[in-house]
PDB file of C-alpha atoms (C1' of nucleotides) in Angstrom:
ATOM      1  CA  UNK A  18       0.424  11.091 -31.565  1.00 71.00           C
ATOM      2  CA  UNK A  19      -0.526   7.690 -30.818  1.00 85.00           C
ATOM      3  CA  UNK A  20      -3.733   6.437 -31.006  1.00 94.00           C
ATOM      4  CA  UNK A  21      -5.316   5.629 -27.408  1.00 96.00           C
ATOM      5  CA  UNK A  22      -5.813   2.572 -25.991  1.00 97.00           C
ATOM      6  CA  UNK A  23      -9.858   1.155 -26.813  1.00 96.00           C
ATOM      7  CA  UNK A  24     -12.415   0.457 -23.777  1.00 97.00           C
ATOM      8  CA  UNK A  25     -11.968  -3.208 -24.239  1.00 97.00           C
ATOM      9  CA  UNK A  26      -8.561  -3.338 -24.029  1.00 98.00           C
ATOM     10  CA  UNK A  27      -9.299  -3.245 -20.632  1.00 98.00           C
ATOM     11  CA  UNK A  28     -12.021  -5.884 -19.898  1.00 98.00           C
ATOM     12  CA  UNK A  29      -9.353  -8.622 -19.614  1.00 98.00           C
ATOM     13  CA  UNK A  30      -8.179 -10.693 -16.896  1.00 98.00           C
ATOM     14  CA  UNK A  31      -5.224  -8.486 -14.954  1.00 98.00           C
ATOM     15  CA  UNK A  32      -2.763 -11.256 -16.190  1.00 98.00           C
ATOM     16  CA  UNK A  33      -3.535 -10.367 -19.921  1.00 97.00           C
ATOM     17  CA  UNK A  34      -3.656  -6.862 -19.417  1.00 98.00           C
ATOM     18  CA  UNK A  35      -0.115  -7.066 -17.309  1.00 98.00           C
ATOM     19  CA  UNK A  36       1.442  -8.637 -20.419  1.00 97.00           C
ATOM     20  CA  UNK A  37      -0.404  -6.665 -22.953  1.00 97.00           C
ATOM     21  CA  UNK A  38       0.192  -3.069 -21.243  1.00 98.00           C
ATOM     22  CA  UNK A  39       4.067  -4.127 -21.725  1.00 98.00           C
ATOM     23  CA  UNK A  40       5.310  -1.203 -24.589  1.00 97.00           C
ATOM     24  CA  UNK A  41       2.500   0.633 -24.396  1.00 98.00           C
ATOM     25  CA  UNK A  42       2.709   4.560 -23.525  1.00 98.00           C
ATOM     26  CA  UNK A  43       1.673   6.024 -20.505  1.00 98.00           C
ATOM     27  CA  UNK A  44       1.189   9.867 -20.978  1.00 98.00           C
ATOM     28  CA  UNK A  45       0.864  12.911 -18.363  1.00 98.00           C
ATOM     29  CA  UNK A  46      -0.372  15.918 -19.182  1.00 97.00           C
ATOM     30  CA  UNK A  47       1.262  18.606 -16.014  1.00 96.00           C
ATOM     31  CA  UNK A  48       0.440  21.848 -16.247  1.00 95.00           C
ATOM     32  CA  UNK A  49       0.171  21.986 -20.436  1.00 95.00           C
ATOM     33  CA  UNK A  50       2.945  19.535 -20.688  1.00 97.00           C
ATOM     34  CA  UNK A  51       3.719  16.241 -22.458  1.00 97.00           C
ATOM     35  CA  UNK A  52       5.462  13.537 -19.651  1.00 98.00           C
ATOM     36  CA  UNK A  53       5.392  10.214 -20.802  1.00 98.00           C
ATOM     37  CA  UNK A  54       7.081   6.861 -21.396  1.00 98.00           C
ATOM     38  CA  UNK A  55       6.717   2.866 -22.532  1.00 98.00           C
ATOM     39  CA  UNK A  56       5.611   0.409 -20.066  1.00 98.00           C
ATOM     40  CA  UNK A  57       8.259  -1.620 -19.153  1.00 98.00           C
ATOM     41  CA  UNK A  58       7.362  -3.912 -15.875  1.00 98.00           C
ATOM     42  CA  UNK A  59       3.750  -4.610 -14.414  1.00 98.00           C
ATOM     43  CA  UNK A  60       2.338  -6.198 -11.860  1.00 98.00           C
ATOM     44  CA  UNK A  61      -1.172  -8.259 -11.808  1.00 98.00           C
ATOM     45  CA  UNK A  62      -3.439  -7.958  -8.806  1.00 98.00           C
ATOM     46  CA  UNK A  63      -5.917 -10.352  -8.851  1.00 98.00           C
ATOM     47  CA  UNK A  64      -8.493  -8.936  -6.573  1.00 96.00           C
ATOM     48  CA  UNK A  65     -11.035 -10.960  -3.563  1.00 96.00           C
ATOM     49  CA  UNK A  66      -9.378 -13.884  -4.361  1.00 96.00           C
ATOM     50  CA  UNK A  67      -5.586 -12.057  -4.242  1.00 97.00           C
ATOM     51  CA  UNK A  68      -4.215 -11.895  -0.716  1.00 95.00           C
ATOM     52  CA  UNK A  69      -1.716  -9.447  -1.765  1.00 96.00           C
ATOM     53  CA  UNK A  70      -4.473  -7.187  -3.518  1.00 97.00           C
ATOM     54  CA  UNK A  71      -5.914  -4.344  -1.503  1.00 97.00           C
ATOM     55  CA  UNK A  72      -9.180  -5.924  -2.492  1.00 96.00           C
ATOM     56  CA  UNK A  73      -8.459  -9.123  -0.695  1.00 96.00           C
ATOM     57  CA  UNK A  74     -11.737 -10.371   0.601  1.00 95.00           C
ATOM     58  CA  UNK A  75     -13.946  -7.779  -1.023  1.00 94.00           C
ATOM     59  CA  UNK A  76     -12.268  -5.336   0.588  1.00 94.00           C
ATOM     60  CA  UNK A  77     -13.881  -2.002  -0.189  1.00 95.00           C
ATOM     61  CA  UNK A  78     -12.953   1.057   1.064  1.00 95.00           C
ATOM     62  CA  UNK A  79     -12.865   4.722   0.474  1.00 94.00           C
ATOM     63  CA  UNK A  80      -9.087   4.337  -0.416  1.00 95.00           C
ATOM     64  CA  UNK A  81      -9.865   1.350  -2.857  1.00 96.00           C
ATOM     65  CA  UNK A  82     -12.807   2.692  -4.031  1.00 97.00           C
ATOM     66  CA  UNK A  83     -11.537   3.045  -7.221  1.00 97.00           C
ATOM     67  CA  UNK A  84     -10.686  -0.475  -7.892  1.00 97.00           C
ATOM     68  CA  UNK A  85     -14.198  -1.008  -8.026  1.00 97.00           C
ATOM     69  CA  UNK A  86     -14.342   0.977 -11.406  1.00 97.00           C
ATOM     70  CA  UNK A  87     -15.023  -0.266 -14.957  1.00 97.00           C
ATOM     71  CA  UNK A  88     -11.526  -1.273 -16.423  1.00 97.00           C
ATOM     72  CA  UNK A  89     -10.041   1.853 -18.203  1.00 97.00           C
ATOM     73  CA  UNK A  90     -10.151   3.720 -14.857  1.00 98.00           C
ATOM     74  CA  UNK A  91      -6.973   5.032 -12.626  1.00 98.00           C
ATOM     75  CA  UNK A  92      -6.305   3.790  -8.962  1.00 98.00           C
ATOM     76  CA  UNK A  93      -4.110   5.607  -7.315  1.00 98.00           C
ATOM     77  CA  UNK A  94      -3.046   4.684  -3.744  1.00 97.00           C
ATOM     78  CA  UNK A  95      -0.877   6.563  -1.381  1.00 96.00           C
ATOM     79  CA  UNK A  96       1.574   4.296   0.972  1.00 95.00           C
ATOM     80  CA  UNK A  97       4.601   4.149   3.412  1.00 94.00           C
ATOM     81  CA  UNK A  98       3.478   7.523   4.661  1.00 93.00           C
ATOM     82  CA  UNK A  99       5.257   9.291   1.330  1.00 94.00           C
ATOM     83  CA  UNK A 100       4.577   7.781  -1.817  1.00 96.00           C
ATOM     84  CA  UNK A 101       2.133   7.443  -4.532  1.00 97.00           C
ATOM     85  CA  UNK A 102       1.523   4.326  -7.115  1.00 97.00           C
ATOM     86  CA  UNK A 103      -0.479   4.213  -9.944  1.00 98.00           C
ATOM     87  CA  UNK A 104      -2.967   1.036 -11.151  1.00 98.00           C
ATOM     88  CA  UNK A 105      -4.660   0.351 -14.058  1.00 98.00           C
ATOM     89  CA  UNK A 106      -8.351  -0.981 -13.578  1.00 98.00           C
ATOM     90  CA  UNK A 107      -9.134  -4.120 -15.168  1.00 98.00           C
ATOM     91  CA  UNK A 108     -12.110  -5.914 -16.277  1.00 97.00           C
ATOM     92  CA  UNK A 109     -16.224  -4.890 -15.503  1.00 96.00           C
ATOM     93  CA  UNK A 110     -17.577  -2.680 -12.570  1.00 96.00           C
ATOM     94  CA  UNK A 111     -17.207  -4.501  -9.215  1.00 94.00           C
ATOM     95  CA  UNK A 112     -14.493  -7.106 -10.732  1.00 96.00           C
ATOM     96  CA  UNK A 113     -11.843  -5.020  -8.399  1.00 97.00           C
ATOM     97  CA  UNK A 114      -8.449  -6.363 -10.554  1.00 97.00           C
ATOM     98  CA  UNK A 115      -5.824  -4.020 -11.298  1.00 98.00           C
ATOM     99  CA  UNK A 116      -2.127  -3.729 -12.755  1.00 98.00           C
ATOM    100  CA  UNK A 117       0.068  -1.912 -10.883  1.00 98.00           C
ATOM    101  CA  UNK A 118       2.639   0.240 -12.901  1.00 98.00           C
ATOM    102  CA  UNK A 119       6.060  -0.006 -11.531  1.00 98.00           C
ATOM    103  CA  UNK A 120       8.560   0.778 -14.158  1.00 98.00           C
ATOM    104  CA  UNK A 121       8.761   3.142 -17.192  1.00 98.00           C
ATOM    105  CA  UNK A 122      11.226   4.215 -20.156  1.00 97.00           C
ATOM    106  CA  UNK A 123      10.862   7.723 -20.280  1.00 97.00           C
ATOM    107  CA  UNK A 124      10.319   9.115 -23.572  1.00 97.00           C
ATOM    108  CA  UNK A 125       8.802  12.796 -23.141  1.00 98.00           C
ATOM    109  CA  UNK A 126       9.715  15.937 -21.052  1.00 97.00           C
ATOM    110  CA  UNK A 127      12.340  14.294 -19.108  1.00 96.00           C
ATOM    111  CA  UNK A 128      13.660  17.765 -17.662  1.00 95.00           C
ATOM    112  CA  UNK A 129      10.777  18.539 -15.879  1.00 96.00           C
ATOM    113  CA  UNK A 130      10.740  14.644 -14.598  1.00 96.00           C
ATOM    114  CA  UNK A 131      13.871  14.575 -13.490  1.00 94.00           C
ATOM    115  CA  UNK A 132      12.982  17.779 -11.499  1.00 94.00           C
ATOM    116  CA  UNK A 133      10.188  16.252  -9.981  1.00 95.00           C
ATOM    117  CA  UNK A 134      12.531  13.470  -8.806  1.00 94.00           C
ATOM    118  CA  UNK A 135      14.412  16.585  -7.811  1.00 85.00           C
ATOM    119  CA  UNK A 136      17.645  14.173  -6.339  1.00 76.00           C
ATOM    120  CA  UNK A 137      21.204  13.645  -7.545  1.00 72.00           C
ATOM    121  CA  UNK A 138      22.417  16.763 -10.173  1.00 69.00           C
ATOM    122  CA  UNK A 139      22.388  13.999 -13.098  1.00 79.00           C
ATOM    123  CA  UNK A 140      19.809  10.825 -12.290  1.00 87.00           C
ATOM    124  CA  UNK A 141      20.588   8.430 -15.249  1.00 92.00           C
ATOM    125  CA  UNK A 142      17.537   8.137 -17.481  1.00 94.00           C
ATOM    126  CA  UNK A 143      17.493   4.457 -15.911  1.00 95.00           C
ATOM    127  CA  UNK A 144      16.354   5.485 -12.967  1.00 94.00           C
ATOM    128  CA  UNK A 145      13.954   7.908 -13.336  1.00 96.00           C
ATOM    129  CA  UNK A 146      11.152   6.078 -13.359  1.00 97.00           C
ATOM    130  CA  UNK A 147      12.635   2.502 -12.136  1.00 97.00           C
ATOM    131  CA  UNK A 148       9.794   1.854  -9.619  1.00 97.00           C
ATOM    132  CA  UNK A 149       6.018   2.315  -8.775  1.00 97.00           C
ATOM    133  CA  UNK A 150       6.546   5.876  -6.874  1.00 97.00           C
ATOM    134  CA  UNK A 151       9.574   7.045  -8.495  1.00 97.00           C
ATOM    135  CA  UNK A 152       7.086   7.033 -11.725  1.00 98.00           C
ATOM    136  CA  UNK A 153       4.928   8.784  -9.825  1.00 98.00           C
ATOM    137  CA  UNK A 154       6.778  11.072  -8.580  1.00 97.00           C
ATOM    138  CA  UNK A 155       8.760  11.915 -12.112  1.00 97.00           C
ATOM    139  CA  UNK A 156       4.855  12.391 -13.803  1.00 98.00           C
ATOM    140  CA  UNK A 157       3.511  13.750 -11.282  1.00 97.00           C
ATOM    141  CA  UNK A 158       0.810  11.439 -10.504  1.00 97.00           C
ATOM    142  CA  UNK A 159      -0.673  11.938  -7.142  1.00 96.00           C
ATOM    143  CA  UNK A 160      -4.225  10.933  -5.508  1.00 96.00           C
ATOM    144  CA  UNK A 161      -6.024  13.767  -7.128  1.00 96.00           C
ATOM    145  CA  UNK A 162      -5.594  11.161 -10.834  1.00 97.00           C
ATOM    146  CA  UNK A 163      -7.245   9.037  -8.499  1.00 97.00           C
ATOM    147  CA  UNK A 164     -10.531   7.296 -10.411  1.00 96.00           C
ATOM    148  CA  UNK A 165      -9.026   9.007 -13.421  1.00 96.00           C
ATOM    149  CA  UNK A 166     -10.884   7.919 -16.616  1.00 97.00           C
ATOM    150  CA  UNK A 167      -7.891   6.464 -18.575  1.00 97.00           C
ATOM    151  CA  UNK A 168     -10.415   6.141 -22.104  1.00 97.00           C
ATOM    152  CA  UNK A 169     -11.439  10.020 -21.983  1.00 95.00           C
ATOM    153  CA  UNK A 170      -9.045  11.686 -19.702  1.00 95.00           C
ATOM    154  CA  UNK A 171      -7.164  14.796 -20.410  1.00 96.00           C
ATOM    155  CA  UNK A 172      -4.587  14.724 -17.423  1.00 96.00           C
ATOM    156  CA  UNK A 173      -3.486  10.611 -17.636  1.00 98.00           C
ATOM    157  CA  UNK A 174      -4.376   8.158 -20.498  1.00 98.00           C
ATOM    158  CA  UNK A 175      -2.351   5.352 -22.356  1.00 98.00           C
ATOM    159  CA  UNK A 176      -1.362   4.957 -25.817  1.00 98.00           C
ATOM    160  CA  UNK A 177      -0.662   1.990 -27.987  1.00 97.00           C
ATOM    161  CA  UNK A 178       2.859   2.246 -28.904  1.00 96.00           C
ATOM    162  CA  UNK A 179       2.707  -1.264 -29.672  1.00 92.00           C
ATOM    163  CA  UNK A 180       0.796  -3.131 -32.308  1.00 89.00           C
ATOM    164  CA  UNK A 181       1.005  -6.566 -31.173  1.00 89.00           C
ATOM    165  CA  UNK A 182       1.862  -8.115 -27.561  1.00 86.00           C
ATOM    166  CA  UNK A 183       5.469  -8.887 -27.358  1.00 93.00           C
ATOM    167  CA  UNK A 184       6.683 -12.542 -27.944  1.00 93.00           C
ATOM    168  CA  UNK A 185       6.422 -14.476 -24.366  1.00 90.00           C
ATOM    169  CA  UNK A 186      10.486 -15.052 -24.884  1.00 94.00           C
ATOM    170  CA  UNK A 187      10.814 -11.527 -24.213  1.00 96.00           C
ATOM    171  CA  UNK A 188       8.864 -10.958 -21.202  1.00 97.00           C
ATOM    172  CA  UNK A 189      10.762 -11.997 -18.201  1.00 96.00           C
ATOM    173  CA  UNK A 190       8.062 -13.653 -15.768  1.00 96.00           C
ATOM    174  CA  UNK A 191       8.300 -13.629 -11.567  1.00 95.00           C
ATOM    175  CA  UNK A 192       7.114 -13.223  -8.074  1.00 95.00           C
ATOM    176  CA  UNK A 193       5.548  -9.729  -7.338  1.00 96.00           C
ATOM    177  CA  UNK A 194       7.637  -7.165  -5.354  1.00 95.00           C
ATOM    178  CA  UNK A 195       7.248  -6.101  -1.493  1.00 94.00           C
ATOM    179  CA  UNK A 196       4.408  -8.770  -0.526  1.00 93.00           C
ATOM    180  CA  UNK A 197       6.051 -10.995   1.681  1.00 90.00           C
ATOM    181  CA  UNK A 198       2.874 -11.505   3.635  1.00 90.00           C
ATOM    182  CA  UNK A 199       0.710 -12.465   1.357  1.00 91.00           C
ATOM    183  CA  UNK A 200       1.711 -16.091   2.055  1.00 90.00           C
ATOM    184  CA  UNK A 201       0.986 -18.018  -0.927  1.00 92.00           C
ATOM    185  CA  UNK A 202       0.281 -15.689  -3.272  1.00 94.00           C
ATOM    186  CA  UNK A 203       3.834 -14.196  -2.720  1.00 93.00           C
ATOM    187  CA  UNK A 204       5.127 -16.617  -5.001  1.00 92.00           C
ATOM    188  CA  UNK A 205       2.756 -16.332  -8.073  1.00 96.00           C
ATOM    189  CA  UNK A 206       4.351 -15.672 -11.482  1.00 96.00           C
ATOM    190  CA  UNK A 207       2.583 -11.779 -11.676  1.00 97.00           C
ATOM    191  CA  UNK A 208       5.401  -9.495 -12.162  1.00 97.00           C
ATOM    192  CA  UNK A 209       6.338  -9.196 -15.903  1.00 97.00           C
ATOM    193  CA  UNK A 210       8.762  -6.921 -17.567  1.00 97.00           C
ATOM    194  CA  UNK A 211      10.098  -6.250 -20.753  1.00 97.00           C
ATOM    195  CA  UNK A 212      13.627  -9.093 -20.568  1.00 96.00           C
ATOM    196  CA  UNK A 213      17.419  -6.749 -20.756  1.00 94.00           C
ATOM    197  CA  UNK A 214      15.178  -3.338 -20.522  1.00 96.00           C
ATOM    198  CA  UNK A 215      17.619  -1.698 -18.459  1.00 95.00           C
ATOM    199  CA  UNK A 216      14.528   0.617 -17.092  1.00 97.00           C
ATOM    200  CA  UNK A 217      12.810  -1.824 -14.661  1.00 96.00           C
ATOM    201  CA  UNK A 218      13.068  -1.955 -11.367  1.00 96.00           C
ATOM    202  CA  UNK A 219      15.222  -4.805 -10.701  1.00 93.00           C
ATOM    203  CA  UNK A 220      15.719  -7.580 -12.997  1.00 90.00           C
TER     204      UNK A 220
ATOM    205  C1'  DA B   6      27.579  -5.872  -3.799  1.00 94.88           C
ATOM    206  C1'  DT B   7      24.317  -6.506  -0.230  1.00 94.88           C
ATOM    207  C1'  DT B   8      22.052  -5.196   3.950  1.00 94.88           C
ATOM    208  C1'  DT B   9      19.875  -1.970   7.183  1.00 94.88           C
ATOM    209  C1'  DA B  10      17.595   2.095   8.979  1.00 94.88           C
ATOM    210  C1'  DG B  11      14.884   5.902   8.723  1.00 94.88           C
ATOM    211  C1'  DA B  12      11.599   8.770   6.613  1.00 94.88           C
ATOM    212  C1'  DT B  13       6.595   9.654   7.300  1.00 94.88           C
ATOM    213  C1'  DC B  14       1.345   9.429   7.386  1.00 94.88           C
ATOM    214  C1'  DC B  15      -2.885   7.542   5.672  1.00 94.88           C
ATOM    215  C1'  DT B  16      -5.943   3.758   6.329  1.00 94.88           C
ATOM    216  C1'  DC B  17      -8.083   0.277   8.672  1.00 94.88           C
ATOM    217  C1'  DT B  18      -8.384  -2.657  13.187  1.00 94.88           C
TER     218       DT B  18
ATOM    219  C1'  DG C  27      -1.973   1.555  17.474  1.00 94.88           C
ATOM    220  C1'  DA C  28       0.070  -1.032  13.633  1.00 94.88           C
ATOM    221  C1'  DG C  29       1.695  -1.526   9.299  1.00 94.88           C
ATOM    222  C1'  DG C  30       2.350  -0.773   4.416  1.00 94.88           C
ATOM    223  C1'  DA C  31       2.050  -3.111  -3.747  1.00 94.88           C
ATOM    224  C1'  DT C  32       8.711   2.171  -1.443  1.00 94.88           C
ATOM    225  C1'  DC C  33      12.945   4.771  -1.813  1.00 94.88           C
ATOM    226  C1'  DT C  34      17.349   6.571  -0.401  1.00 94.88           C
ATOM    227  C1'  DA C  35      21.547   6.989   2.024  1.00 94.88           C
ATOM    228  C1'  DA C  36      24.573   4.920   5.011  1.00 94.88           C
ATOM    229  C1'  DA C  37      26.874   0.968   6.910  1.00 94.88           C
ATOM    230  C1'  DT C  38      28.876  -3.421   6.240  1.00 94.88           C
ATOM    231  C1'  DG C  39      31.376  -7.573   4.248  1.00 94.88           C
TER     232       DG C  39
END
DNA sequence: ATTTAGATCCTCT
DNA sequence: GAGGATCTAAATG
């Protein structure tokens, strides 16, 4: 057991967070048991400023509500009519910045995730959680985690797995994923993952 | 290997 | 009424 990741840990710009969630564990609690994995790819969202962020322009909605929480906090969104992705909350109440999860290397209960996923007869360990929904999907993570308290929570929290960040050599740095119309903010260096990790979603 | 289509529905305009 | 921080299977070169 891994000790959990502190309240400040959170109260960083998205970018730092992004980079520094990289290794750490994300764990599940379903239904008794253990589902969990490393971080291996992130995305920051910047928030008002972000075109790409659902808090563009102060957005603020029931559905983003949660993006409005103190850092440590869960957002959970729901999207193309059939999938779920999971955020992490960044920085102080009303500073609506997150970092979307989108890839993990499973580690725990990977029977019941691969049920979950509930596809092929044999999904390769590389792909069970190679994307923001499939990750969802293989944990279990739907809208009711939504405004989840990451710090205290019992269902969804993170670990550190990691003592220090990893090296900037071996994060590979690019342009987030499925935000062509965000205009300029399509291109900005957000999406980070772990370089080789076979895991992400695409390299 | 790369591209395309369809699934599917909640949220906001 | 439109479109989306996606995924999969099928079609194509």
């Amino acid at each position: 057991m891994h000790a959990r990741l502190e309240p400040q840990f959170f109260l960083r710009p998205p970018v730092v967070v992004a980079r520094a969630l990289l290794g750490q564990r994300l764990v599940r609690r379903f239904h008794g048991q253990i589902l969990a994995g490393l971080i291996v790819e992130t995305e920051a969202y910047l928030g008002p400023v972000d075109r790409a962020a659902h808090s563009f322009n102060h957005r603020h909605t029931p559905r983003n509500h949660s993006m409005y929480l103190p850092g440590g906090h869960a957002y959970v969104y729901f999207t193309y009519g059939m999938h779920y992705c999971v955020n992490v909350v960044t920085q102080t109440a009303g500073q609506p910045t997150a970092v979307l999860l989108r890839a993990l290397q499973p580690t725990d209960g990977l029977p019941l995730m691969r049920q979950h996923r509930g596809l092929k007869p044999q999904i390769p360990d590389t792909q069970l959680c190679s994307g923001p929904a499939k990750l969802c999907q293989a944990l279990g993570i739907d809208r009711t985690l939504d405004g989840t308290d990451l710090i205290a929570g019992r269902e969804l929290w993170l670990e550190r797995a990691r003592p220090r960040a990893y090296p900037w050599t071996s994060i590979v740095v690019g342009p987030r994923i499925g935000i062509a119309y965000a205009g300029p903010w399509a291109d900005k260096p957000l999406r980070f993952h772990l370089r080789d990790n076979p895991h992400v979603s695409r390299p």
